[in-house]
Every structure is written in C-alpha cells, then in structure tokens.
PDB file of C-alpha atoms in Angstrom:
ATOM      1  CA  UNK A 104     -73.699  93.237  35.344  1.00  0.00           C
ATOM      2  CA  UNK A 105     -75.416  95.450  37.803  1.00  0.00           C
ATOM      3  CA  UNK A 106     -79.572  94.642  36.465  1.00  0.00           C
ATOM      4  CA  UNK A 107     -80.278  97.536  39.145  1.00  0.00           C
ATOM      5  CA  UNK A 108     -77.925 100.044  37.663  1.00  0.00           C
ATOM      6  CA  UNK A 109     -77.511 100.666  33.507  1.00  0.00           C
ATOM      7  CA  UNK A 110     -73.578 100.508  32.096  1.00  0.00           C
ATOM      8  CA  UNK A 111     -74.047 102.913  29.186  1.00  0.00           C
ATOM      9  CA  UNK A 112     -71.323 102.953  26.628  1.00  0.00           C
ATOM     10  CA  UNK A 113     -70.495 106.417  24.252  1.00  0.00           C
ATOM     11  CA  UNK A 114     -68.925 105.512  20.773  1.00  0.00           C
ATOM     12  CA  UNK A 115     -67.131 108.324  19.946  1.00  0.00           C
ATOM     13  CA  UNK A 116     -66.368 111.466  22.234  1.00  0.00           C
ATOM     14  CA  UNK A 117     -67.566 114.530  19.638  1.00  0.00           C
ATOM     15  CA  UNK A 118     -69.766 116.992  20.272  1.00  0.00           C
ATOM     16  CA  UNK A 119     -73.042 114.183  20.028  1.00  0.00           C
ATOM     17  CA  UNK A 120     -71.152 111.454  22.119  1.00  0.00           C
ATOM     18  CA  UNK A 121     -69.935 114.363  24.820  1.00  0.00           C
ATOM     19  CA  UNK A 122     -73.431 115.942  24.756  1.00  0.00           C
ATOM     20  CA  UNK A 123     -75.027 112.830  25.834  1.00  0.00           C
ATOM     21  CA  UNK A 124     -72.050 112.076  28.645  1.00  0.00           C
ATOM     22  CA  UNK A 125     -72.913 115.487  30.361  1.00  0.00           C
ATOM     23  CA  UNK A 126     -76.520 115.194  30.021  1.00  0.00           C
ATOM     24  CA  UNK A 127     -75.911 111.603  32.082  1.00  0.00           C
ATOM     25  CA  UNK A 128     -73.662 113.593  34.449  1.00  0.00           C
ATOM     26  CA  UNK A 129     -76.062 116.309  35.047  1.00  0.00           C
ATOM     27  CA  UNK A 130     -78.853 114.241  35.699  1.00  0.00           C
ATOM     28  CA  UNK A 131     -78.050 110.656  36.810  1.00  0.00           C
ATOM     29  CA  UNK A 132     -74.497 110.727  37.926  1.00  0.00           C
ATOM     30  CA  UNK A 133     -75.385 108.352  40.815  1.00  0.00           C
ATOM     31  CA  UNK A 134     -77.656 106.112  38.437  1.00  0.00           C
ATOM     32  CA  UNK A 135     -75.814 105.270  35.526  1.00  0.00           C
ATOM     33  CA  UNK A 136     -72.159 104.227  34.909  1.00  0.00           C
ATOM     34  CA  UNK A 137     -71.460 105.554  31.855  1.00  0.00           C
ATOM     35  CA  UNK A 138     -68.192 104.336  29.635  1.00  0.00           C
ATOM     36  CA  UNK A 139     -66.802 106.634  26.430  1.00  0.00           C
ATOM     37  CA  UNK A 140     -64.052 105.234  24.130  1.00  0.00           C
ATOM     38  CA  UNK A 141     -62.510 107.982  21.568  1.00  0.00           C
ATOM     39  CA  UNK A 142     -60.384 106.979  18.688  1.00  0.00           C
ATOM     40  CA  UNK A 143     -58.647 109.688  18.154  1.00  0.00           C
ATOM     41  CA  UNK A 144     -56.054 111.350  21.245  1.00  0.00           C
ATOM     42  CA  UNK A 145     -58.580 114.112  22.689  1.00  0.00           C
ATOM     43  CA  UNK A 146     -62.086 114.489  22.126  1.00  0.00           C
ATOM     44  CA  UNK A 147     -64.339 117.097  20.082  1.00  0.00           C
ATOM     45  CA  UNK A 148     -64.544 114.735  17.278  1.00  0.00           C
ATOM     46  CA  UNK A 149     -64.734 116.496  13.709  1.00  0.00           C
ATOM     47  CA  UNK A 150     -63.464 120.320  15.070  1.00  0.00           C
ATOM     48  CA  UNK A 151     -60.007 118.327  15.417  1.00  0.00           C
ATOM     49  CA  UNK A 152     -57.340 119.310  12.967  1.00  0.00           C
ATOM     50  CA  UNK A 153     -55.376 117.200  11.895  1.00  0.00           C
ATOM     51  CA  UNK A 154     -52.645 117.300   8.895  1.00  0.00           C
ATOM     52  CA  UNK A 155     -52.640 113.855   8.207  1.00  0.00           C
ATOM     53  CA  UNK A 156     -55.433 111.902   5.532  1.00  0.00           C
ATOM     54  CA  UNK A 157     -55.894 108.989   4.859  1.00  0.00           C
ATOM     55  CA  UNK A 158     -55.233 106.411   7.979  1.00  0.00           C
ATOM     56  CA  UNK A 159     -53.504 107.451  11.095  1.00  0.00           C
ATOM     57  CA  UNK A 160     -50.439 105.777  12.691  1.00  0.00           C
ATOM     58  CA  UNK A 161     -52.445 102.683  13.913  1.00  0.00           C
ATOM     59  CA  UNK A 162     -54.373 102.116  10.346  1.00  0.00           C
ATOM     60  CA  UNK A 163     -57.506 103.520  11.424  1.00  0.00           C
ATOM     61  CA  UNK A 164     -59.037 105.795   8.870  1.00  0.00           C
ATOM     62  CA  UNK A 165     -58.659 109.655   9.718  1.00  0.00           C
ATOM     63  CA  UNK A 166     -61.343 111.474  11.363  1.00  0.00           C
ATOM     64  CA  UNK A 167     -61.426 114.950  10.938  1.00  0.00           C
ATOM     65  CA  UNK A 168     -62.101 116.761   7.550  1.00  0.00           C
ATOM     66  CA  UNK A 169     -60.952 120.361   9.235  1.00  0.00           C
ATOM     67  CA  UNK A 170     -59.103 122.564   7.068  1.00  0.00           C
ATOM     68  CA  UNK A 171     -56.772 124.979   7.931  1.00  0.00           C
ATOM     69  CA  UNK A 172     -58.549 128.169   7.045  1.00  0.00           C
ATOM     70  CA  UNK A 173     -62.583 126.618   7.771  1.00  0.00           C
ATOM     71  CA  UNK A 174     -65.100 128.918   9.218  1.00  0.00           C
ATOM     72  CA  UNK A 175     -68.627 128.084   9.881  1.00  0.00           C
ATOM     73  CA  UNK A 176     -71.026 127.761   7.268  1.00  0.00           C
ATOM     74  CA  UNK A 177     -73.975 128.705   9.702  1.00  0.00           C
ATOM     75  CA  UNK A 178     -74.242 131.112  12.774  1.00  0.00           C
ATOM     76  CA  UNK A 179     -72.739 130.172  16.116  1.00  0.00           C
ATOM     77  CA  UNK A 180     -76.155 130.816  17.618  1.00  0.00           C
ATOM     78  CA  UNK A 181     -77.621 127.973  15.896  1.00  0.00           C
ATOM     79  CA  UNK A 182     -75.373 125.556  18.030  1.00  0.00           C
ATOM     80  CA  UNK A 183     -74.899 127.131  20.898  1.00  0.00           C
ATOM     81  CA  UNK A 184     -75.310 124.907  23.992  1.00  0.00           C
ATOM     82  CA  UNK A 185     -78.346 126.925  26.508  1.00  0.00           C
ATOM     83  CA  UNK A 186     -76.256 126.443  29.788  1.00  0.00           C
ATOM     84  CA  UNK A 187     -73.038 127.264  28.230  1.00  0.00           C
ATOM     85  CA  UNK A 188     -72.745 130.189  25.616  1.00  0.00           C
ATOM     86  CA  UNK A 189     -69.586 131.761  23.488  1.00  0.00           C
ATOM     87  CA  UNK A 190     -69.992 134.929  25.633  1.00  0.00           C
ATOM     88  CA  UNK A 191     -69.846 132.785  28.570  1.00  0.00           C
ATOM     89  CA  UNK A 192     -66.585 131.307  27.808  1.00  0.00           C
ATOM     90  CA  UNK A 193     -64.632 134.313  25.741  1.00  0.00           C
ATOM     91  CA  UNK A 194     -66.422 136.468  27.983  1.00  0.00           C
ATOM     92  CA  UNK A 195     -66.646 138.951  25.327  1.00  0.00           C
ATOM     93  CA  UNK A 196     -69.572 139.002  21.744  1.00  0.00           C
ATOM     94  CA  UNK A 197     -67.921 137.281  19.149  1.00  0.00           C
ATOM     95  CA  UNK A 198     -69.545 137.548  15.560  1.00  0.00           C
ATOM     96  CA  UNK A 199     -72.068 134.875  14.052  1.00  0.00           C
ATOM     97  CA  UNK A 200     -69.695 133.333  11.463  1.00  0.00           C
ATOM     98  CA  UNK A 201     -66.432 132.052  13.631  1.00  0.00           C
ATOM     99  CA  UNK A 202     -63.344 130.106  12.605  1.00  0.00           C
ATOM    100  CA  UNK A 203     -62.707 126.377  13.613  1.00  0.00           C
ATOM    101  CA  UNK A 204     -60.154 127.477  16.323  1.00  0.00           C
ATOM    102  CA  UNK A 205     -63.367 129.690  18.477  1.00  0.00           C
ATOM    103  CA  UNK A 206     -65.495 126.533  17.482  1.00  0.00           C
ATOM    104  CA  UNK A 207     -63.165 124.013  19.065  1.00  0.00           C
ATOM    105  CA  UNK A 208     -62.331 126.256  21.992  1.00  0.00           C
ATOM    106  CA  UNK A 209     -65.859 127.139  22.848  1.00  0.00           C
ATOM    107  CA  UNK A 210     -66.354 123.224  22.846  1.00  0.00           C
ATOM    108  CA  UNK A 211     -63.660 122.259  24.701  1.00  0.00           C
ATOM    109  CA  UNK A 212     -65.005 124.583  27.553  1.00  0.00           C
ATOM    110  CA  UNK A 213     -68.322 123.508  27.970  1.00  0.00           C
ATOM    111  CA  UNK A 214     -66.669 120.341  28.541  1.00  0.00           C
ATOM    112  CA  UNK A 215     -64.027 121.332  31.213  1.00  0.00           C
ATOM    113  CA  UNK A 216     -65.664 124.211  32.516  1.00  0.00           C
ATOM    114  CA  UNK A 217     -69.046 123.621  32.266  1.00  0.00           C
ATOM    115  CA  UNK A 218     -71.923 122.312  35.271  1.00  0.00           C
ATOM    116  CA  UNK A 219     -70.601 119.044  34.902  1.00  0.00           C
ATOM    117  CA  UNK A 220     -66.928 120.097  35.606  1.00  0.00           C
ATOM    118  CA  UNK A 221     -63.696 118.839  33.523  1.00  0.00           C
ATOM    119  CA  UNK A 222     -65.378 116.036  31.522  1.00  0.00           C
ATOM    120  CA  UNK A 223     -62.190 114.900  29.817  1.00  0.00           C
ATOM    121  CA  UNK A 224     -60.955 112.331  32.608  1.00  0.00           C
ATOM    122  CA  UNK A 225     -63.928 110.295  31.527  1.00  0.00           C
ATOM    123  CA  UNK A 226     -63.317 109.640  28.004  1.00  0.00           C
ATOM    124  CA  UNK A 227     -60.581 106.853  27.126  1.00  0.00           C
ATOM    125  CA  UNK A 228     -59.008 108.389  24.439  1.00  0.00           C
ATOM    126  CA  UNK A 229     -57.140 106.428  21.303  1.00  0.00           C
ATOM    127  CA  UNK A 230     -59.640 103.514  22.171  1.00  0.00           C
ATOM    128  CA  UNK A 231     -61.915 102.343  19.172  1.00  0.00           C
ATOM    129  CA  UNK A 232     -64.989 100.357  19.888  1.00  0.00           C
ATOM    130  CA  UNK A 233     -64.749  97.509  16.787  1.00  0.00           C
ATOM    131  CA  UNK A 234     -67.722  95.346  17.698  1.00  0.00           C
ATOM    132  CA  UNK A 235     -70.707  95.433  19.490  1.00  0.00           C
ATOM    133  CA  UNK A 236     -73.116  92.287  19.533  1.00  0.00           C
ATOM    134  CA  UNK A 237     -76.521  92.916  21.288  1.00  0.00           C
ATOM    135  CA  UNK A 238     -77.371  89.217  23.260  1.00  0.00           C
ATOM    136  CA  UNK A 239     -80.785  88.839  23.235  1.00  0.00           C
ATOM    137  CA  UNK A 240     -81.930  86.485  26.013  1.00  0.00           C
ATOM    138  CA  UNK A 241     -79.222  88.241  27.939  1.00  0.00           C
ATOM    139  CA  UNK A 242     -80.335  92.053  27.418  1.00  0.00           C
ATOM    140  CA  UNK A 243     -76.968  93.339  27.136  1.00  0.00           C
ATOM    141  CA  UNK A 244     -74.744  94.085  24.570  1.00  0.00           C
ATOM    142  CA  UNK A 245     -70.857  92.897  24.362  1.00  0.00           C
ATOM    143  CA  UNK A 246     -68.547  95.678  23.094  1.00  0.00           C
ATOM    144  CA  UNK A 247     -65.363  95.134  21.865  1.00  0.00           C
ATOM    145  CA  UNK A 248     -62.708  97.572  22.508  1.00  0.00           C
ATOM    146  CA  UNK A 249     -59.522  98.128  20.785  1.00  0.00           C
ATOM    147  CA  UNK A 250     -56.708 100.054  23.001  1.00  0.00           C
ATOM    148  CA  UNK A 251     -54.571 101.466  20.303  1.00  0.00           C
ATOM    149  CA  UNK A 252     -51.569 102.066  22.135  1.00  0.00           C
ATOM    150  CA  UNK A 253     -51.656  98.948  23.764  1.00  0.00           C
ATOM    151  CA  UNK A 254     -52.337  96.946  20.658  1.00  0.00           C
ATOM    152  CA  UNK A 255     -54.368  94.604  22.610  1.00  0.00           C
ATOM    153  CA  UNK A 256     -58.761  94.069  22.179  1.00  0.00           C
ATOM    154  CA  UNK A 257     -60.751  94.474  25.724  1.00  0.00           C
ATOM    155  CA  UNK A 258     -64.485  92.716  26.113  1.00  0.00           C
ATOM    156  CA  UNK A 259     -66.922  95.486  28.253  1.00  0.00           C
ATOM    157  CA  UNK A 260     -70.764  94.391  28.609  1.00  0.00           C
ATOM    158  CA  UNK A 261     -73.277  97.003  28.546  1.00  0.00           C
ATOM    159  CA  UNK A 262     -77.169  97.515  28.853  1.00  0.00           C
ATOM    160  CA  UNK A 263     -77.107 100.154  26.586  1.00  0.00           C
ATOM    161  CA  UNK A 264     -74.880 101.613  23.609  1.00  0.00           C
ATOM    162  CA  UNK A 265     -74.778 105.588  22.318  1.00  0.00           C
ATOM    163  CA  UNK A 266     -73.555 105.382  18.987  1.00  0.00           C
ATOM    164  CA  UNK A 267     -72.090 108.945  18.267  1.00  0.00           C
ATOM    165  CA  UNK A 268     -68.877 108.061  15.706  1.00  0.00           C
ATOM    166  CA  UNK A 269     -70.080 110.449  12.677  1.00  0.00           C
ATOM    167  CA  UNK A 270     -71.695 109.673   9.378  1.00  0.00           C
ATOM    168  CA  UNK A 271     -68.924 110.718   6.904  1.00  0.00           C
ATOM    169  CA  UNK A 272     -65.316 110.238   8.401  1.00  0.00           C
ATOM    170  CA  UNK A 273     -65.338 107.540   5.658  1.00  0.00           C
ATOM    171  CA  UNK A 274     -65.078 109.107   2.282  1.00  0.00           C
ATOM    172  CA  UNK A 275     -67.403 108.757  -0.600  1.00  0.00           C
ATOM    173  CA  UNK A 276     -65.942 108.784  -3.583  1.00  0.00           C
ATOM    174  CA  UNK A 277     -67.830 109.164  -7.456  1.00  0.00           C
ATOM    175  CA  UNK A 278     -66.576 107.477 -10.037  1.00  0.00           C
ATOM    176  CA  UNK A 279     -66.927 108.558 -13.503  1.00  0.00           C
ATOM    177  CA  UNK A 280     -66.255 107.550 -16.953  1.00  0.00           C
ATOM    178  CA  UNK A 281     -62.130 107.718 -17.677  1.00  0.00           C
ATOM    179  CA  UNK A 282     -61.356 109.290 -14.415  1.00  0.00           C
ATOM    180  CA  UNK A 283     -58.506 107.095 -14.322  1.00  0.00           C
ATOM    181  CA  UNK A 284     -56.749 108.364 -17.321  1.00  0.00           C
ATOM    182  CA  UNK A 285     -57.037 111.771 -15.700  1.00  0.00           C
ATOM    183  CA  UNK A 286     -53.291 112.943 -15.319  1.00  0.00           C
ATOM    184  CA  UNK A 287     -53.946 114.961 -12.614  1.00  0.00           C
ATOM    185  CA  UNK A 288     -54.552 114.955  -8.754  1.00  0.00           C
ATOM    186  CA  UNK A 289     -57.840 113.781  -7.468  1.00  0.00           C
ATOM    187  CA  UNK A 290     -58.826 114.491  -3.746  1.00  0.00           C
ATOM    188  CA  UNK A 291     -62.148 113.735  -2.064  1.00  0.00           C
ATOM    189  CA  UNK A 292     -62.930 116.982  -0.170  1.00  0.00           C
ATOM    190  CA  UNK A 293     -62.405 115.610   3.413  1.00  0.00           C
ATOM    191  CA  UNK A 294     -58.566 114.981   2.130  1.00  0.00           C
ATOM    192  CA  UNK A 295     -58.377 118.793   1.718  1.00  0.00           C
ATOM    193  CA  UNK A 296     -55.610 120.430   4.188  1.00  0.00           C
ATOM    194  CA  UNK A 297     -54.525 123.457   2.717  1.00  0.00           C
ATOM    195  CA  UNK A 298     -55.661 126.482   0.035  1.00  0.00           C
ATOM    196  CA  UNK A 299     -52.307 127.378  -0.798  1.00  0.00           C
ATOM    197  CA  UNK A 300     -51.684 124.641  -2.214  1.00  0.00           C
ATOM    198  CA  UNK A 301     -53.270 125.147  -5.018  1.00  0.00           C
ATOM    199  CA  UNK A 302     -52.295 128.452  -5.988  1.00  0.00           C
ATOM    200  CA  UNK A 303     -52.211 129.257  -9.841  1.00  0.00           C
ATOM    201  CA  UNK A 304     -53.755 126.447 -10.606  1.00  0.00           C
ATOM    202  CA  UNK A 305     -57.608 124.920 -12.142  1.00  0.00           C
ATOM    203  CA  UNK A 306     -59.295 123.298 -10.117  1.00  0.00           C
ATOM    204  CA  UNK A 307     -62.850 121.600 -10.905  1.00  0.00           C
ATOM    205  CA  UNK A 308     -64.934 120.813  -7.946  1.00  0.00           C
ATOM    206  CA  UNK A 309     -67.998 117.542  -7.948  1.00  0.00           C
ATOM    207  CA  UNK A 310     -70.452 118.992  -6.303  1.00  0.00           C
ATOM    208  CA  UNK A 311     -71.919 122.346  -4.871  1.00  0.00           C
ATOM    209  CA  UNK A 312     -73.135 121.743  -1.101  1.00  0.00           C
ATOM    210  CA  UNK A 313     -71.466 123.330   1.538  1.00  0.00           C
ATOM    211  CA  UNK A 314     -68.128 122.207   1.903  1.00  0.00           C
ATOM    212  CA  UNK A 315     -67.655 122.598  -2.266  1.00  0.00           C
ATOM    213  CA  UNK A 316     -68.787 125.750  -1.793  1.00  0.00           C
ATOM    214  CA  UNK A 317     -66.813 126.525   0.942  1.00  0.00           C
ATOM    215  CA  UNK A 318     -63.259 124.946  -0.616  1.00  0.00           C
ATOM    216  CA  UNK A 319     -64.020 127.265  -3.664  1.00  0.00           C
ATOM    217  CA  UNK A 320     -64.032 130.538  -1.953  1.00  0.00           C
ATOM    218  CA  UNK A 321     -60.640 129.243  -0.166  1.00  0.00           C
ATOM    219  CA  UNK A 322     -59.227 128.541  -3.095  1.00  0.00           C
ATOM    220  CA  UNK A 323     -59.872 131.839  -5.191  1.00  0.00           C
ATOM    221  CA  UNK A 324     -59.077 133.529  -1.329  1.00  0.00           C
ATOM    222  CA  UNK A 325     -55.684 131.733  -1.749  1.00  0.00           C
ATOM    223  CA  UNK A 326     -54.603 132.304  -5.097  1.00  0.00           C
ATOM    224  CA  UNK A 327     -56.316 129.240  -7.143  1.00  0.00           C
ATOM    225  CA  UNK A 328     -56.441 131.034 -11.379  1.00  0.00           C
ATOM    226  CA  UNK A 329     -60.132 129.393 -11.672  1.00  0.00           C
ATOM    227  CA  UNK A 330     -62.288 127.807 -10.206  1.00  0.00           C
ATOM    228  CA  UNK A 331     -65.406 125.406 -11.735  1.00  0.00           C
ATOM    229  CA  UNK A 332     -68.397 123.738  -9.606  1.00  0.00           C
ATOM    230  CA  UNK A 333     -70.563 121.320 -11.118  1.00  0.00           C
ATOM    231  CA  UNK A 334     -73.845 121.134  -9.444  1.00  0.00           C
ATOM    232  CA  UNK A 335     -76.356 117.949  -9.795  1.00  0.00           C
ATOM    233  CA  UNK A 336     -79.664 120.205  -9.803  1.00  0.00           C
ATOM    234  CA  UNK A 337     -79.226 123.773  -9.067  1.00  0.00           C
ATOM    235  CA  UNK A 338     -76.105 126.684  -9.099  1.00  0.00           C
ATOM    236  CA  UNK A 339     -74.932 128.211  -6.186  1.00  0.00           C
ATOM    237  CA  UNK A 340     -74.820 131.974  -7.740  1.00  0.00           C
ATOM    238  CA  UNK A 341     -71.315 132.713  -6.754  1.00  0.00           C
ATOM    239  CA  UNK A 342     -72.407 136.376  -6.791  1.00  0.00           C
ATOM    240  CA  UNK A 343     -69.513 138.522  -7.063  1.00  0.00           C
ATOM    241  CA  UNK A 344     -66.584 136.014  -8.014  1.00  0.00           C
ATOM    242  CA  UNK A 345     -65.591 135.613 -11.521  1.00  0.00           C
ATOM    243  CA  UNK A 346     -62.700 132.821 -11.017  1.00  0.00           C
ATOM    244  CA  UNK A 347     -65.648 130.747 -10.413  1.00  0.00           C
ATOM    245  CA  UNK A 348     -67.511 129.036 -13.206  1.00  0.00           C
ATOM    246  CA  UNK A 349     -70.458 126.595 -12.721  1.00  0.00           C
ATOM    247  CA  UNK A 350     -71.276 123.841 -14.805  1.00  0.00           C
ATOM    248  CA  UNK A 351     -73.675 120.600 -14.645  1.00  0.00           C
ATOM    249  CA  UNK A 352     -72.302 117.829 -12.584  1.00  0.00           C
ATOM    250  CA  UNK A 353     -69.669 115.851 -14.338  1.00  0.00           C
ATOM    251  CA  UNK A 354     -70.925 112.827 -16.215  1.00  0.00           C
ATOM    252  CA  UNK A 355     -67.803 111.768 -18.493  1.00  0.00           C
ATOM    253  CA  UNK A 356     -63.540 112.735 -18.079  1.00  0.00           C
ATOM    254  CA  UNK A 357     -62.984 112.878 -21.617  1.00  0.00           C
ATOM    255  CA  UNK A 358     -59.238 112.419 -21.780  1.00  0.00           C
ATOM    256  CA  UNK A 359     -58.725 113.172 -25.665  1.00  0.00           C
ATOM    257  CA  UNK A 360     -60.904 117.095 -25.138  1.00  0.00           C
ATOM    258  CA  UNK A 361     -60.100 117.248 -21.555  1.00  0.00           C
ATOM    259  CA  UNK A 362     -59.273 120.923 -20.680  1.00  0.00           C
ATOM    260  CA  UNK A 363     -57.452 119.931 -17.414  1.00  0.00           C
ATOM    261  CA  UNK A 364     -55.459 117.831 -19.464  1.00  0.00           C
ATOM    262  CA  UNK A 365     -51.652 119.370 -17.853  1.00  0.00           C
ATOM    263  CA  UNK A 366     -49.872 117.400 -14.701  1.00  0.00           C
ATOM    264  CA  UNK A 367     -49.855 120.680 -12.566  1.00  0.00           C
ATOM    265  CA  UNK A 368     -53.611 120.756 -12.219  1.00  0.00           C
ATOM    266  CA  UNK A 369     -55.255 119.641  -9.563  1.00  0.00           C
ATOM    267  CA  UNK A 370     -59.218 117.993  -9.104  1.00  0.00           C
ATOM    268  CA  UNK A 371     -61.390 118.229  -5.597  1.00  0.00           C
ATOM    269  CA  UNK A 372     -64.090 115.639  -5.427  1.00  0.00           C
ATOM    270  CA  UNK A 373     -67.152 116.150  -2.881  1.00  0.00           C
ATOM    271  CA  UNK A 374     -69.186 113.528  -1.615  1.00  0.00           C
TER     272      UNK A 374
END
C-alpha cells in the first residue's frame, strides 16, 4: 500500500458513511482513495424500504426498519445538509414534518446531484465488510469483504476504516416473565411493515420513545380498536386520543388474567 497516499474504507453507504465519502470528494479527491462497500442493493441506508424482515435473500439480517406510512419525528431543518437543501432539490418549500419518500429523495439528490456529482458509481453495493483486523506493526488494517452476489470473500488493506453500518439494524428484544405462553403475535418494532394490518385489533406496545409512539398513532390512524403503551419512567400524554391507554412498562405476561388472551391479537415490542 501507497504509505504516501491513505486507502480509506466506508462500512456502510447511509447517510453517515455517504456524508463522509463526499466530504473526501470535496476536499481530497486527489489525496485519498477512498473504498465504500453497501450491503444492501442501493445506498441511503435506513430511509430504504423494504417489505421483507428478518434476513434477506443471502442470510444477512435486514436493514431498514421503514414503514410504509413513517414520517419524521423531527423537522427537516434539523438535518438538512448546508450545501444542499430540500428547496434546492424540490425546488419548491416543503413543510417541517415530511414522509420517508421526500426524506429518501432529498438524500438521494445530494448524492447524485450535489458538488460532488453522481456519488453512486462509487459505492459497491450488495458487498458486506465481515472482518476487519487492524495489524499493528504494519499500520494498516485488513478488511474482509463479502460480494454477495458472487458468493465469494475479497481481502482489501486499508490505512484507515469509517465505520458507518448503524447501531440498531439488529433487533433488541425484552424478555419477560411467560411471554412464551402468550398466544398471540409478538413483533419487535423494526419488524413493523404495515398499519393495516392490524385493524380491529389490541395491540400493547413495550415502550414509549419515538418509534412506539410513532407505531401507535399509525395504528389508531389505521383502524387498530385500542391501543396501550407502557412506559419505563414517564407517559407520553397522548393528548387528544382515547384508543390509547398508558400503563407502566410490562414486568410479567400473566397467561391465566391475561386480557390479550384471544389468537387474533397482536403485540409490538420496542427496543
């Protein structure tokens, strides 16, 4: 390896991993060879829908938690990018509060239409890093990349690594006491596709951050009969919503007193 000139590798071609790949662009094109490997087939990481949960078609566990109907729990403003704004690309003022569709479009421009140019050529796509060993008396590090499509592992040394493959694309679930006596469907939150699905039925939520509160406003929005969040320390306040009930966090699924107790119900857990 070049000691004169750094090999930088991006894990993971979201909006972290392709923030840092245009900042290199920008700013030390001619300097740096840069590498980024995305799992998944295009990049913009989490703002990907997908419908599938669980593992994808090579066994690698699903990334994206979108859900069909998902707006933004904050304002657009608070992540806009300074050389690149949503009235810059829709050319138009959109509201704060946006769905994931604006979100994913508004990053997928900065990224092809932005200072740097169309960024997408650079990323290998459906390429997961599954090692990376840092050599000390060497200063490098050796990477191991998997080439899904291929089915065959490639070694690529580096001087430096950017790890930017997400916290949480690995789900967390509790356990409690008897939850698996509980006839009905449980769900970790980043399973969660679809509202309708759950029309007409109860469903308790674990948990009351924002994606639990988010899921139970979808799921009164989509015809859920009620709705109950347990919260570890404080309530949300649904102010205006009677279908939703809070409650303490769970501690115990009492099977015998359990009033969720009928097959047709269904459970969301949060991490």
């Amino acid at each position: 390896m070049d000691k004169k000139k750094p090999r930088v590798c991006i894990i993971g071609a979201g909006p972290a991993g392709m923030a840092a790949l245009y900042q290199i662009k920008l700013n030390a094109a001619d300097q740096i060879n840069v590498e980024c490997y995305e799992k998944q087939e295009t990049s913009e990481g989490l703002w990907n829908y997908t419908w599938r949960t669980g593992t994808d078609e090579y066994g690698e566990h699903v990334h994206s938690s979108m859900y069909t109907n998902l707006w933004l729990a904050g304002p657009k403003e608070g992540t806009e990018y300074m050389d690149y704004s949503y009235k810059d690309h829709f050319i138009k003022l959109l509201p704060s509060y946006v769905p994931r569709e604006i979100a994913l479009q508004y990053g997928n421009g900065r990224f092809t239409k932005g200072q740097c140019g169309d960024m997408k050529s650079l990323v290998h796509c459906r390429h997961v890093v599954t090692s990376v060993e840092y050599d000390n008396d060497a200063d490098h590090f050796t990477v191991w990349v998997r080439d899904l499509p291929g089915n065959k592992d490639n070694k690529e040394i580096f001087s430096h690594v950017v790890v930017a493959s997400g916290a949480f694309y690995v789900p967390n679930s509790p356990s409690f006491e008897g939850i698996c006596s509980f006839p009905g469907r449980i769900i970790h939150s980043h399973d969660f596709r679809e509202a309708k699905e759950f029309a007409d039925q109860t469903v308790l939520i674990v948990g009351s951050s924002f994606s639990a509160s988010e899921i139970a406003v979808q799921l009164i929005r989509f015809g859920a009969k009620h709705v109950i969040v347990t919260y570890r320390q404080h309530p949300v306040n649904f102010k205006g919503t009677r279908s939703i009930e809070e409650r303490p966090i769970v501690t115990k699924d009492r099977q015998q007193h359990h009033p969720f107790k009928r097959r047709n119900q269904r459970r969301c857990g949060r991490r």
